[in-house]
Tab-separated table of C-alpha atoms in Angstrom:
chain	number	residue	atom	x	y	z
A	1	MET	CA	0.000	0.000	0.000
A	2	SER	CA	1.397	3.403	-0.934
A	3	ARG	CA	1.903	6.202	1.589
A	4	ARG	CA	-0.831	8.236	-0.104
A	5	THR	CA	-3.446	5.508	0.185
A	6	ALA	CA	-2.393	4.679	3.748
A	7	LEU	CA	-3.192	8.175	4.999
A	8	PRO	CA	-6.700	8.577	6.439
A	9	GLN	CA	-8.932	10.458	4.051
A	10	PRO	CA	-11.849	12.727	5.000
A	11	PRO	CA	-15.375	11.453	4.343
A	12	PRO	CA	-16.396	11.976	0.717
A	13	PRO	CA	-19.148	14.463	-0.123
A	14	PRO	CA	-22.704	13.116	-0.055
A	15	PRO	CA	-23.815	11.423	-3.268
A	16	PRO	CA	-25.855	13.368	-5.825
A	17	VAL	CA	-29.619	13.431	-5.363
A	18	GLU	CA	-30.250	10.881	-8.086
A	19	LEU	CA	-27.825	8.388	-6.501
A	20	ARG	CA	-28.930	8.635	-2.871
A	21	SER	CA	-30.205	5.353	-1.506
A	22	TRP	CA	-30.808	5.831	2.224
A	23	PRO	CA	-33.713	3.573	3.248
A	24	ASP	CA	-35.122	6.182	5.645
A	25	ARG	CA	-34.385	9.486	7.364
A	26	GLU	CA	-32.822	7.763	10.383
A	27	ALA	CA	-30.168	6.146	8.178
A	28	LEU	CA	-29.446	9.480	6.523
A	29	LEU	CA	-29.120	11.219	9.882
A	30	ALA	CA	-26.798	8.502	11.172
A	31	ASP	CA	-24.444	8.837	8.184
A	32	ARG	CA	-24.713	12.613	8.415
A	33	ALA	CA	-23.746	12.574	12.098
A	34	VAL	CA	-20.696	10.379	11.452
A	35	ALA	CA	-19.536	12.558	8.550
A	36	LEU	CA	-20.067	15.827	10.428
A	37	GLY	CA	-18.233	14.545	13.483
A	38	ASP	CA	-15.254	13.379	11.448
A	39	LEU	CA	-15.071	16.532	9.345
A	40	SER	CA	-15.430	18.766	12.399
A	41	ARG	CA	-12.533	16.999	14.134
A	42	ARG	CA	-10.400	17.432	11.032
A	43	LEU	CA	-11.031	21.170	11.155
A	44	LEU	CA	-10.835	21.988	14.865
A	45	GLY	CA	-9.727	18.821	16.668
A	46	GLY	CA	-6.779	18.577	19.004
A	47	GLY	CA	-4.680	16.799	16.397
A	48	ARG	CA	-5.343	19.553	13.865
A	49	LEU	CA	-4.392	22.186	16.429
A	50	ALA	CA	-1.149	20.335	17.163
A	51	LEU	CA	-0.302	20.267	13.451
A	52	PHE	CA	-1.105	23.979	13.164
A	53	LEU	CA	1.321	24.777	15.984
A	54	THR	CA	3.939	22.395	14.558
A	55	TRP	CA	3.922	24.082	11.150
A	56	LEU	CA	4.090	27.475	12.890
A	57	ALA	CA	7.106	26.344	14.933
A	58	LEU	CA	8.841	25.042	11.792
A	59	LEU	CA	8.216	28.338	10.006
A	60	GLN	CA	9.717	30.272	12.890
A	61	LEU	CA	12.653	27.862	13.174
A	62	GLY	CA	13.460	28.122	9.475
A	63	TRP	CA	13.119	31.900	9.450
A	64	GLY	CA	15.182	32.135	12.646
A	65	MET	CA	18.040	30.308	10.920
A	66	VAL	CA	17.766	32.671	7.963
A	67	GLY	CA	17.793	35.503	10.497
A	68	VAL	CA	21.308	34.473	11.575
A	69	LEU	CA	22.494	35.602	8.148
A	70	LEU	CA	20.397	38.765	8.150
A	71	THR	CA	21.685	39.915	11.524
A	72	SER	CA	25.300	39.220	10.545
A	73	LEU	CA	25.175	41.414	7.456
A	74	SER	CA	26.041	44.549	9.434
A	75	SER	CA	29.357	43.009	10.530
A	76	ALA	CA	30.151	41.225	7.253
A	77	LEU	CA	33.228	43.332	6.441
A	78	SER	CA	34.741	43.200	9.916
A	79	ASP	CA	33.906	39.562	10.657
A	80	PRO	CA	33.771	37.421	7.489
A	81	ILE	CA	33.795	34.200	9.543
A	82	SER	CA	30.446	35.115	11.105
A	83	MET	CA	29.169	35.926	7.647
A	84	LEU	CA	30.147	32.471	6.344
A	85	VAL	CA	28.592	30.775	9.355
A	86	GLY	CA	25.435	32.809	8.868
A	87	LEU	CA	25.307	31.818	5.203
A	88	LEU	CA	25.611	28.125	6.070
A	89	VAL	CA	22.938	28.346	8.763
A	90	ALA	CA	20.660	30.275	6.373
A	91	CYS	CA	20.943	27.515	3.781
A	92	LEU	CA	19.924	24.981	6.406
A	93	GLY	CA	17.106	27.306	7.439
A	94	LEU	CA	15.772	27.421	3.902
A	95	GLY	CA	15.720	23.634	3.990
A	96	VAL	CA	13.318	23.922	6.929
A	97	LEU	CA	11.414	27.010	5.820
A	98	VAL	CA	10.447	25.923	2.311
A	99	PRO	CA	8.844	22.599	3.373
A	100	ALA	CA	7.117	24.392	6.262
A	101	VAL	CA	5.574	26.905	3.844
A	102	TRP	CA	4.435	24.050	1.600
A	103	LEU	CA	2.915	22.175	4.534
A	104	THR	CA	1.091	25.307	5.693
A	105	VAL	CA	-0.357	25.986	2.238
A	106	ARG	CA	-1.316	22.317	1.898
A	107	SER	CA	-3.086	22.431	5.259
A	108	VAL	CA	-5.069	25.508	4.226
A	109	ARG	CA	-6.169	23.793	1.018
A	110	ARG	CA	-7.172	20.625	2.867
A	111	ASP	CA	-9.139	22.681	5.363
A	112	ARG	CA	-11.034	24.320	2.509
A	113	VAL	CA	-11.932	20.914	1.046
A	114	VAL	CA	-13.004	19.600	4.457
A	115	ARG	CA	-15.172	22.633	5.132
A	116	GLU	CA	-16.846	22.382	1.712
A	117	ARG	CA	-17.742	18.755	2.429
A	118	LEU	CA	-18.959	19.655	5.906
A	119	VAL	CA	-21.298	22.269	4.419
A	120	LEU	CA	-22.639	19.735	1.901
A	121	TRP	CA	-23.338	17.131	4.606
A	122	ALA	CA	-24.901	19.711	6.885
A	123	ALA	CA	-27.257	20.846	4.117
A	124	LEU	CA	-28.793	17.368	3.795
A	125	ASP	CA	-31.029	17.745	6.838
A	126	ARG	CA	-31.316	19.151	10.356
A	127	HIS	CA	-30.854	17.274	13.611
A	128	GLY	CA	-30.688	19.193	16.872
A	129	PRO	CA	-28.294	17.037	18.971
A	130	THR	CA	-25.874	16.477	16.078
A	131	ASP	CA	-25.904	20.124	15.035
A	132	ALA	CA	-25.387	21.280	18.631
A	133	ARG	CA	-22.241	19.136	18.956
A	134	LEU	CA	-20.935	20.742	15.787
A	135	ARG	CA	-20.392	24.005	17.673
A	136	ALA	CA	-17.496	22.450	19.664
A	137	PRO	CA	-17.425	25.490	21.978
A	138	VAL	CA	-14.218	24.577	23.836
A	139	LEU	CA	-12.191	23.918	20.696
A	140	SER	CA	-13.674	26.926	18.902
A	141	VAL	CA	-12.717	29.202	21.802
A	142	CYS	CA	-9.205	27.708	21.916
A	143	TRP	CA	-8.706	28.365	18.209
A	144	MET	CA	-10.113	31.890	18.471
A	145	LEU	CA	-8.052	32.877	21.514
A	146	LEU	CA	-4.810	31.367	20.232
A	147	SER	CA	-5.266	32.913	16.786
A	148	ALA	CA	-6.154	36.308	18.258
A	149	VAL	CA	-3.012	36.210	20.417
A	150	LEU	CA	-0.876	35.344	17.377
A	151	CYS	CA	-2.414	38.174	15.353
A	152	GLY	CA	-2.052	40.683	18.180
A	153	PHE	CA	1.535	39.745	19.010
A	154	GLY	CA	2.514	39.721	15.345
A	155	LEU	CA	0.947	43.144	14.794
A	156	TRP	CA	2.664	44.580	17.878
A	157	LEU	CA	6.014	43.087	16.866
A	158	GLY	CA	5.666	44.551	13.382
A	159	PHE	CA	5.600	48.053	14.879
A	160	ALA	CA	7.902	47.497	17.854
A	161	VAL	CA	10.900	46.064	16.016
A	162	PRO	CA	11.413	48.920	13.497
A	163	ALA	CA	10.771	51.530	16.185
A	164	GLY	CA	13.162	50.032	18.734
A	165	THR	CA	16.050	48.925	16.500
A	166	THR	CA	19.195	50.987	16.103
A	167	ARG	CA	22.250	50.562	13.891
A	168	GLU	CA	24.184	49.145	16.836
A	169	ASP	CA	21.517	46.455	17.354
A	170	GLY	CA	21.982	45.025	13.878
A	171	GLY	CA	20.430	47.613	11.617
A	172	TYR	CA	18.271	46.638	8.675
A	173	GLY	CA	19.045	42.938	9.043
A	174	LEU	CA	17.468	42.773	12.474
A	175	VAL	CA	14.483	44.783	11.265
A	176	ALA	CA	13.989	42.373	8.334
A	177	TYR	CA	14.215	39.390	10.672
A	178	GLY	CA	11.763	40.897	13.171
A	179	MET	CA	9.294	41.819	10.435
A	180	GLY	CA	9.472	38.256	9.104
A	181	VAL	CA	8.695	36.848	12.549
A	182	ALA	CA	5.780	39.271	12.879
A	183	LEU	CA	4.443	38.376	9.426
A	184	ILE	CA	4.537	34.633	10.147
A	185	LEU	CA	2.640	35.139	13.396
A	186	TRP	CA	0.101	37.479	11.834
A	187	ILE	CA	-0.645	35.331	8.779
A	188	ASN	CA	-0.997	32.120	10.793
A	189	GLY	CA	-3.170	33.931	13.311
A	190	LEU	CA	-5.453	35.096	10.517
A	191	ILE	CA	-5.633	31.555	9.119
A	192	GLY	CA	-6.689	30.117	12.467
A	193	LEU	CA	-9.071	32.964	13.251
A	194	ASN	CA	-10.798	32.722	9.873
A	195	LYS	CA	-11.252	28.967	10.279
A	196	ALA	CA	-12.658	29.217	13.803
A	197	VAL	CA	-15.054	32.053	12.960
A	198	ALA	CA	-16.280	30.391	9.754
A	199	HIS	CA	-16.936	27.111	11.575
A	200	TYR	CA	-18.749	28.835	14.419
A	201	ARG	CA	-20.940	30.811	11.997
A	202	LEU	CA	-21.878	27.592	10.212
A	203	ALA	CA	-22.735	25.864	13.503
A	204	VAL	CA	-24.844	28.829	14.639
A	205	ARG	CA	-26.695	28.875	11.336
A	206	LEU	CA	-27.504	25.175	11.672
A	207	THR	CA	-28.831	25.541	15.213
A	208	ALA	CA	-30.705	28.804	14.671
């Protein structure tokens, strides 16, 4: 079995109207509940949150290694050894940063597919207990708070680093590194916040 087929796949979208063969509404609701539960966990579950934080840590690690080169640029003429070390570390950092960017983009695309399928399954019918569980209030709040903190800290860092950096601190290299850290935090915070808010709005609409 290949690695691709061994990975767990999200539930497929519901079949077209002309191909649906549920014997009764109870069978439809049972399949709908299973699909909604699985898709909801793939969006907001603890495992998904752990992956989100892992990709964020890899992005910061890779950019931090690139930052070694950026912060050594100001002393390149007086200390070429540090410049060479920074260049080597930056190359290693790119080896971490590029896959981390790809994994983050891939996760965003998978989340979009999962949410589209969740909307399709939710539109099949209404069922109070199932739809109420879809809200996942604890996980939704965790995603919202964590994402808001990332956005806020990234925004603050984006203003604080340029304002508080002098030539003696590392000059433009340190500013570029700090702005990169802020941008990574801000973008990932927006990704998480958008996902949490969109899921909560869908759950509220179902239970309204």
